[in-house]
Amino acid sequence: MELKELFAIFMASVFSQNIVLTQFLGICPFMGVSKKLETAVGMSGAVLFVMLLASIVTYFLQYYVLVPYGIGYLQTVTFILVIASLVQFVEMVMQKFFPALYAALGIFLPLITTNCAVLGVALLNIKKHYNFVEMIVHTVGIATGFALALVLLATLRERLEFAKIPKPFQGLPIAFITAGLLAVAFMGFIGLF
């Protein structure tokens, strides 16, 4: 595996195949946690951690348990159980070591369990037949793209609080319009990587 190919996988997963803005996975935490930059950064870190751990565990489960024993039909259920367990672990760690961030994330931390982006990246890694190194690079790229999109939207939403916006567009409507414009901007990267 050449470094150039790994770089292409990383850049494509951050920009042209952004999990939120071009594949529309993980919209719930994307819209819910993007009100403040602090919580967006915290959620990005938690999602990166859970995505990476979930991808590693599901990769080994897929190729060393499910496929050899011919029980590939249990893939989705197995992956969901792994992700739910990992989120519970992250929640306990954050509650103990980062109580302020845990309180700031509130209900959105358990939503990582049902975040389709986490399950989506685990399934994409298997679907694309990545080896272990490619899977790690792809997962970190996806999580970086999620973090980039989340931080960009949080920054823009903080600035929009002070803008004169017509009443019908205040709150979530302007956030969706902003996210749509971000998606259009990110689609400009398609074909580069």
PDB file of C-alpha atoms in Angstrom:
ATOM      1  CA  MET A   1       0.000   0.000   0.000  1.00  0.00           C
ATOM      2  CA  GLU A   2       1.510   3.274  -1.077  1.00  0.00           C
ATOM      3  CA  LEU A   3       1.384   6.384   1.027  1.00  0.00           C
ATOM      4  CA  LYS A   4      -0.198   8.218  -1.914  1.00  0.00           C
ATOM      5  CA  GLU A   5      -3.157   5.807  -1.934  1.00  0.00           C
ATOM      6  CA  LEU A   6      -3.646   6.164   1.822  1.00  0.00           C
ATOM      7  CA  PHE A   7      -3.568   9.949   1.440  1.00  0.00           C
ATOM      8  CA  ALA A   8      -6.210   9.716  -1.304  1.00  0.00           C
ATOM      9  CA  ILE A   9      -8.429   7.541   0.918  1.00  0.00           C
ATOM     10  CA  PHE A  10      -8.070  10.023   3.791  1.00  0.00           C
ATOM     11  CA  MET A  11      -8.743  13.144   1.708  1.00  0.00           C
ATOM     12  CA  ALA A  12     -11.709  11.569  -0.077  1.00  0.00           C
ATOM     13  CA  SER A  13     -13.282  10.508   3.216  1.00  0.00           C
ATOM     14  CA  VAL A  14     -12.827  13.994   4.680  1.00  0.00           C
ATOM     15  CA  PHE A  15     -14.018  16.058   1.727  1.00  0.00           C
ATOM     16  CA  SER A  16     -15.591  14.427  -1.325  1.00  0.00           C
ATOM     17  CA  GLN A  17     -17.185  11.546   0.629  1.00  0.00           C
ATOM     18  CA  ASN A  18     -17.964  13.518   3.785  1.00  0.00           C
ATOM     19  CA  ILE A  19     -20.212  11.318   5.892  1.00  0.00           C
ATOM     20  CA  VAL A  20     -22.571  14.152   6.863  1.00  0.00           C
ATOM     21  CA  LEU A  21     -22.546  16.544   3.931  1.00  0.00           C
ATOM     22  CA  THR A  22     -22.413  14.187   0.953  1.00  0.00           C
ATOM     23  CA  GLN A  23     -23.686  10.878   2.342  1.00  0.00           C
ATOM     24  CA  PHE A  24     -26.153  12.417   4.833  1.00  0.00           C
ATOM     25  CA  LEU A  25     -25.353  10.051   7.706  1.00  0.00           C
ATOM     26  CA  GLY A  26     -25.207  11.380  11.264  1.00  0.00           C
ATOM     27  CA  ILE A  27     -27.560  14.319  10.734  1.00  0.00           C
ATOM     28  CA  CYS A  28     -29.130  14.098  14.232  1.00  0.00           C
ATOM     29  CA  PRO A  29     -25.986  14.938  16.241  1.00  0.00           C
ATOM     30  CA  PHE A  30     -24.830  17.203  13.413  1.00  0.00           C
ATOM     31  CA  MET A  31     -27.861  19.468  13.816  1.00  0.00           C
ATOM     32  CA  GLY A  32     -28.342  18.946  17.557  1.00  0.00           C
ATOM     33  CA  VAL A  33     -24.828  19.614  18.846  1.00  0.00           C
ATOM     34  CA  SER A  34     -23.837  22.340  16.404  1.00  0.00           C
ATOM     35  CA  LYS A  35     -25.259  25.229  18.427  1.00  0.00           C
ATOM     36  CA  LYS A  36     -22.031  25.860  20.346  1.00  0.00           C
ATOM     37  CA  LEU A  37     -18.446  25.328  19.293  1.00  0.00           C
ATOM     38  CA  GLU A  38     -17.464  23.770  22.651  1.00  0.00           C
ATOM     39  CA  THR A  39     -20.006  20.977  22.431  1.00  0.00           C
ATOM     40  CA  ALA A  40     -19.249  20.458  18.731  1.00  0.00           C
ATOM     41  CA  VAL A  41     -15.562  19.887  19.492  1.00  0.00           C
ATOM     42  CA  GLY A  42     -16.405  17.557  22.384  1.00  0.00           C
ATOM     43  CA  MET A  43     -18.853  15.548  20.285  1.00  0.00           C
ATOM     44  CA  SER A  44     -16.289  15.356  17.491  1.00  0.00           C
ATOM     45  CA  GLY A  45     -13.760  13.829  19.864  1.00  0.00           C
ATOM     46  CA  ALA A  46     -16.286  11.345  21.218  1.00  0.00           C
ATOM     47  CA  VAL A  47     -17.393  10.331  17.714  1.00  0.00           C
ATOM     48  CA  LEU A  48     -13.772   9.916  16.586  1.00  0.00           C
ATOM     49  CA  PHE A  49     -13.040   7.687  19.562  1.00  0.00           C
ATOM     50  CA  VAL A  50     -16.185   5.575  19.145  1.00  0.00           C
ATOM     51  CA  MET A  51     -15.816   5.326  15.352  1.00  0.00           C
ATOM     52  CA  LEU A  52     -12.208   4.206  15.583  1.00  0.00           C
ATOM     53  CA  LEU A  53     -12.831   1.650  18.307  1.00  0.00           C
ATOM     54  CA  ALA A  54     -16.016   0.387  16.644  1.00  0.00           C
ATOM     55  CA  SER A  55     -14.288   0.046  13.276  1.00  0.00           C
ATOM     56  CA  ILE A  56     -11.379  -1.895  14.760  1.00  0.00           C
ATOM     57  CA  VAL A  57     -13.605  -4.248  16.765  1.00  0.00           C
ATOM     58  CA  THR A  58     -16.100  -4.787  13.926  1.00  0.00           C
ATOM     59  CA  TYR A  59     -13.257  -5.376  11.447  1.00  0.00           C
ATOM     60  CA  PHE A  60     -11.864  -8.208  13.572  1.00  0.00           C
ATOM     61  CA  LEU A  61     -15.336  -9.583  14.283  1.00  0.00           C
ATOM     62  CA  GLN A  62     -16.163  -9.609  10.575  1.00  0.00           C
ATOM     63  CA  TYR A  63     -12.999 -11.307   9.355  1.00  0.00           C
ATOM     64  CA  TYR A  64     -12.204 -13.573  12.320  1.00  0.00           C
ATOM     65  CA  VAL A  65     -15.673 -14.570  13.589  1.00  0.00           C
ATOM     66  CA  LEU A  66     -18.558 -13.827  11.215  1.00  0.00           C
ATOM     67  CA  VAL A  67     -16.973 -14.857   7.896  1.00  0.00           C
ATOM     68  CA  PRO A  68     -15.039 -17.954   9.088  1.00  0.00           C
ATOM     69  CA  TYR A  69     -18.080 -19.364  10.878  1.00  0.00           C
ATOM     70  CA  GLY A  70     -20.474 -18.520   8.051  1.00  0.00           C
ATOM     71  CA  ILE A  71     -22.656 -16.222  10.160  1.00  0.00           C
ATOM     72  CA  GLY A  72     -22.278 -13.060   8.091  1.00  0.00           C
ATOM     73  CA  TYR A  73     -26.033 -12.550   8.273  1.00  0.00           C
ATOM     74  CA  LEU A  74     -25.512 -11.438  11.912  1.00  0.00           C
ATOM     75  CA  GLN A  75     -23.270  -8.565  10.790  1.00  0.00           C
ATOM     76  CA  THR A  76     -25.679  -5.688  11.410  1.00  0.00           C
ATOM     77  CA  VAL A  77     -26.890  -6.958  14.780  1.00  0.00           C
ATOM     78  CA  THR A  78     -23.331  -7.658  15.922  1.00  0.00           C
ATOM     79  CA  PHE A  79     -22.105  -4.246  14.822  1.00  0.00           C
ATOM     80  CA  ILE A  80     -24.984  -2.471  16.591  1.00  0.00           C
ATOM     81  CA  LEU A  81     -24.254  -4.342  19.838  1.00  0.00           C
ATOM     82  CA  VAL A  82     -20.558  -3.447  19.626  1.00  0.00           C
ATOM     83  CA  ILE A  83     -21.318   0.231  19.004  1.00  0.00           C
ATOM     84  CA  ALA A  84     -23.858   0.387  21.847  1.00  0.00           C
ATOM     85  CA  SER A  85     -21.347  -1.160  24.251  1.00  0.00           C
ATOM     86  CA  LEU A  86     -18.592   1.227  23.204  1.00  0.00           C
ATOM     87  CA  VAL A  87     -20.833   4.260  23.634  1.00  0.00           C
ATOM     88  CA  GLN A  88     -21.709   3.145  27.144  1.00  0.00           C
ATOM     89  CA  PHE A  89     -17.988   2.862  27.876  1.00  0.00           C
ATOM     90  CA  VAL A  90     -17.289   6.353  26.464  1.00  0.00           C
ATOM     91  CA  GLU A  91     -20.206   7.758  28.452  1.00  0.00           C
ATOM     92  CA  MET A  92     -18.825   6.331  31.712  1.00  0.00           C
ATOM     93  CA  VAL A  93     -15.316   7.641  30.978  1.00  0.00           C
ATOM     94  CA  MET A  94     -16.602  11.145  30.105  1.00  0.00           C
ATOM     95  CA  GLN A  95     -18.834  11.253  33.189  1.00  0.00           C
ATOM     96  CA  LYS A  96     -15.859  10.403  35.404  1.00  0.00           C
ATOM     97  CA  PHE A  97     -13.048  12.397  33.784  1.00  0.00           C
ATOM     98  CA  PHE A  98     -14.823  15.180  31.829  1.00  0.00           C
ATOM     99  CA  PRO A  99     -18.006  16.028  33.799  1.00  0.00           C
ATOM    100  CA  ALA A 100     -18.434  19.480  32.238  1.00  0.00           C
ATOM    101  CA  LEU A 101     -18.310  18.089  28.708  1.00  0.00           C
ATOM    102  CA  TYR A 102     -20.572  15.213  29.750  1.00  0.00           C
ATOM    103  CA  ALA A 103     -23.145  17.715  31.056  1.00  0.00           C
ATOM    104  CA  ALA A 104     -22.803  19.925  27.959  1.00  0.00           C
ATOM    105  CA  LEU A 105     -23.418  17.030  25.571  1.00  0.00           C
ATOM    106  CA  GLY A 106     -26.440  15.900  27.569  1.00  0.00           C
ATOM    107  CA  ILE A 107     -28.816  13.730  25.570  1.00  0.00           C
ATOM    108  CA  PHE A 108     -26.640  13.804  22.466  1.00  0.00           C
ATOM    109  CA  LEU A 109     -23.970  11.519  23.920  1.00  0.00           C
ATOM    110  CA  PRO A 110     -26.289   8.479  24.048  1.00  0.00           C
ATOM    111  CA  LEU A 111     -27.374   9.424  20.523  1.00  0.00           C
ATOM    112  CA  ILE A 112     -23.950   8.279  19.300  1.00  0.00           C
ATOM    113  CA  THR A 113     -25.332   4.790  19.904  1.00  0.00           C
ATOM    114  CA  THR A 114     -27.962   5.371  17.251  1.00  0.00           C
ATOM    115  CA  ASN A 115     -25.731   7.562  15.113  1.00  0.00           C
ATOM    116  CA  CYS A 116     -25.940   5.969  11.717  1.00  0.00           C
ATOM    117  CA  ALA A 117     -22.539   7.473  10.828  1.00  0.00           C
ATOM    118  CA  VAL A 118     -20.796   5.150  13.302  1.00  0.00           C
ATOM    119  CA  LEU A 119     -22.559   2.074  11.957  1.00  0.00           C
ATOM    120  CA  GLY A 120     -22.184   3.408   8.413  1.00  0.00           C
ATOM    121  CA  VAL A 121     -18.405   3.706   8.623  1.00  0.00           C
ATOM    122  CA  ALA A 122     -18.091   0.159  10.006  1.00  0.00           C
ATOM    123  CA  LEU A 123     -20.222  -1.185   7.157  1.00  0.00           C
ATOM    124  CA  LEU A 124     -18.426   0.939   4.531  1.00  0.00           C
ATOM    125  CA  ASN A 125     -15.061  -0.410   5.639  1.00  0.00           C
ATOM    126  CA  ILE A 126     -16.300  -3.951   5.076  1.00  0.00           C
ATOM    127  CA  LYS A 127     -18.082  -3.103   1.804  1.00  0.00           C
ATOM    128  CA  LYS A 128     -14.972  -1.465   0.339  1.00  0.00           C
ATOM    129  CA  HIS A 129     -12.831  -4.487   1.307  1.00  0.00           C
ATOM    130  CA  TYR A 130     -10.209  -2.341   3.017  1.00  0.00           C
ATOM    131  CA  ASN A 131      -7.274  -3.997   4.710  1.00  0.00           C
ATOM    132  CA  PHE A 132      -6.545  -3.026   8.321  1.00  0.00           C
ATOM    133  CA  VAL A 133      -4.381   0.031   7.541  1.00  0.00           C
ATOM    134  CA  GLU A 134      -6.787   1.342   4.904  1.00  0.00           C
ATOM    135  CA  MET A 135      -9.679   0.825   7.339  1.00  0.00           C
ATOM    136  CA  ILE A 136      -7.906   2.897  10.022  1.00  0.00           C
ATOM    137  CA  VAL A 137      -7.105   5.691   7.541  1.00  0.00           C
ATOM    138  CA  HIS A 138     -10.663   5.672   6.178  1.00  0.00           C
ATOM    139  CA  THR A 139     -12.205   5.734   9.659  1.00  0.00           C
ATOM    140  CA  VAL A 140      -9.982   8.581  10.866  1.00  0.00           C
ATOM    141  CA  GLY A 141     -10.784  10.457   7.640  1.00  0.00           C
ATOM    142  CA  ILE A 142     -14.533   9.961   8.094  1.00  0.00           C
ATOM    143  CA  ALA A 143     -14.321  11.105  11.725  1.00  0.00           C
ATOM    144  CA  THR A 144     -12.200  14.102  10.697  1.00  0.00           C
ATOM    145  CA  GLY A 145     -14.736  15.005   8.019  1.00  0.00           C
ATOM    146  CA  PHE A 146     -17.555  14.694  10.552  1.00  0.00           C
ATOM    147  CA  ALA A 147     -15.617  16.922  12.966  1.00  0.00           C
ATOM    148  CA  LEU A 148     -14.827  19.465  10.248  1.00  0.00           C
ATOM    149  CA  ALA A 149     -18.461  19.695   9.160  1.00  0.00           C
ATOM    150  CA  LEU A 150     -19.677  19.897  12.768  1.00  0.00           C
ATOM    151  CA  VAL A 151     -17.186  22.598  13.765  1.00  0.00           C
ATOM    152  CA  LEU A 152     -17.875  24.620  10.607  1.00  0.00           C
ATOM    153  CA  LEU A 153     -21.627  24.517  11.201  1.00  0.00           C
ATOM    154  CA  ALA A 154     -21.215  25.345  14.911  1.00  0.00           C
ATOM    155  CA  THR A 155     -19.040  28.338  14.065  1.00  0.00           C
ATOM    156  CA  LEU A 156     -21.526  29.569  11.487  1.00  0.00           C
ATOM    157  CA  ARG A 157     -24.503  29.044  13.817  1.00  0.00           C
ATOM    158  CA  GLU A 158     -22.789  31.029  16.577  1.00  0.00           C
ATOM    159  CA  ARG A 159     -22.299  33.899  14.141  1.00  0.00           C
ATOM    160  CA  LEU A 160     -25.871  33.611  12.880  1.00  0.00           C
ATOM    161  CA  GLU A 161     -27.193  34.282  16.384  1.00  0.00           C
ATOM    162  CA  PHE A 162     -26.200  37.929  15.958  1.00  0.00           C
ATOM    163  CA  ALA A 163     -27.455  38.268  12.376  1.00  0.00           C
ATOM    164  CA  LYS A 164     -30.778  39.797  11.411  1.00  0.00           C
ATOM    165  CA  ILE A 165     -32.669  36.770  10.125  1.00  0.00           C
ATOM    166  CA  PRO A 166     -36.372  36.856   9.249  1.00  0.00           C
ATOM    167  CA  LYS A 167     -38.490  35.226  11.959  1.00  0.00           C
ATOM    168  CA  PRO A 168     -39.576  32.165   9.901  1.00  0.00           C
ATOM    169  CA  PHE A 169     -35.916  31.286   9.207  1.00  0.00           C
ATOM    170  CA  GLN A 170     -34.567  31.617  12.749  1.00  0.00           C
ATOM    171  CA  GLY A 171     -33.261  28.505  14.530  1.00  0.00           C
ATOM    172  CA  LEU A 172     -33.262  25.199  12.672  1.00  0.00           C
ATOM    173  CA  PRO A 173     -34.440  26.512   9.270  1.00  0.00           C
ATOM    174  CA  ILE A 174     -31.366  28.719   8.850  1.00  0.00           C
ATOM    175  CA  ALA A 175     -29.198  25.880  10.203  1.00  0.00           C
ATOM    176  CA  PHE A 176     -30.527  23.550   7.500  1.00  0.00           C
ATOM    177  CA  ILE A 177     -29.994  26.187   4.831  1.00  0.00           C
ATOM    178  CA  THR A 178     -26.426  26.708   6.081  1.00  0.00           C
ATOM    179  CA  ALA A 179     -25.800  22.952   6.153  1.00  0.00           C
ATOM    180  CA  GLY A 180     -27.117  22.720   2.594  1.00  0.00           C
ATOM    181  CA  LEU A 181     -24.704  25.400   1.449  1.00  0.00           C
ATOM    182  CA  LEU A 182     -21.856  23.576   3.209  1.00  0.00           C
ATOM    183  CA  ALA A 183     -22.895  20.378   1.404  1.00  0.00           C
ATOM    184  CA  VAL A 184     -22.779  22.163  -1.944  1.00  0.00           C
ATOM    185  CA  ALA A 185     -19.308  23.486  -1.107  1.00  0.00           C
ATOM    186  CA  PHE A 186     -18.062  20.015  -0.131  1.00  0.00           C
ATOM    187  CA  MET A 187     -19.491  18.494  -3.309  1.00  0.00           C
ATOM    188  CA  GLY A 188     -17.043  20.706  -5.173  1.00  0.00           C
ATOM    189  CA  PHE A 189     -14.316  18.299  -4.012  1.00  0.00           C
ATOM    190  CA  ILE A 190     -15.887  15.339  -5.839  1.00  0.00           C
ATOM    191  CA  GLY A 191     -13.518  14.063  -8.480  1.00  0.00           C
ATOM    192  CA  LEU A 192     -10.376  15.514  -6.879  1.00  0.00           C
ATOM    193  CA  PHE A 193      -9.655  12.473  -4.712  1.00  0.00           C
TER     194      PHE A 193
END
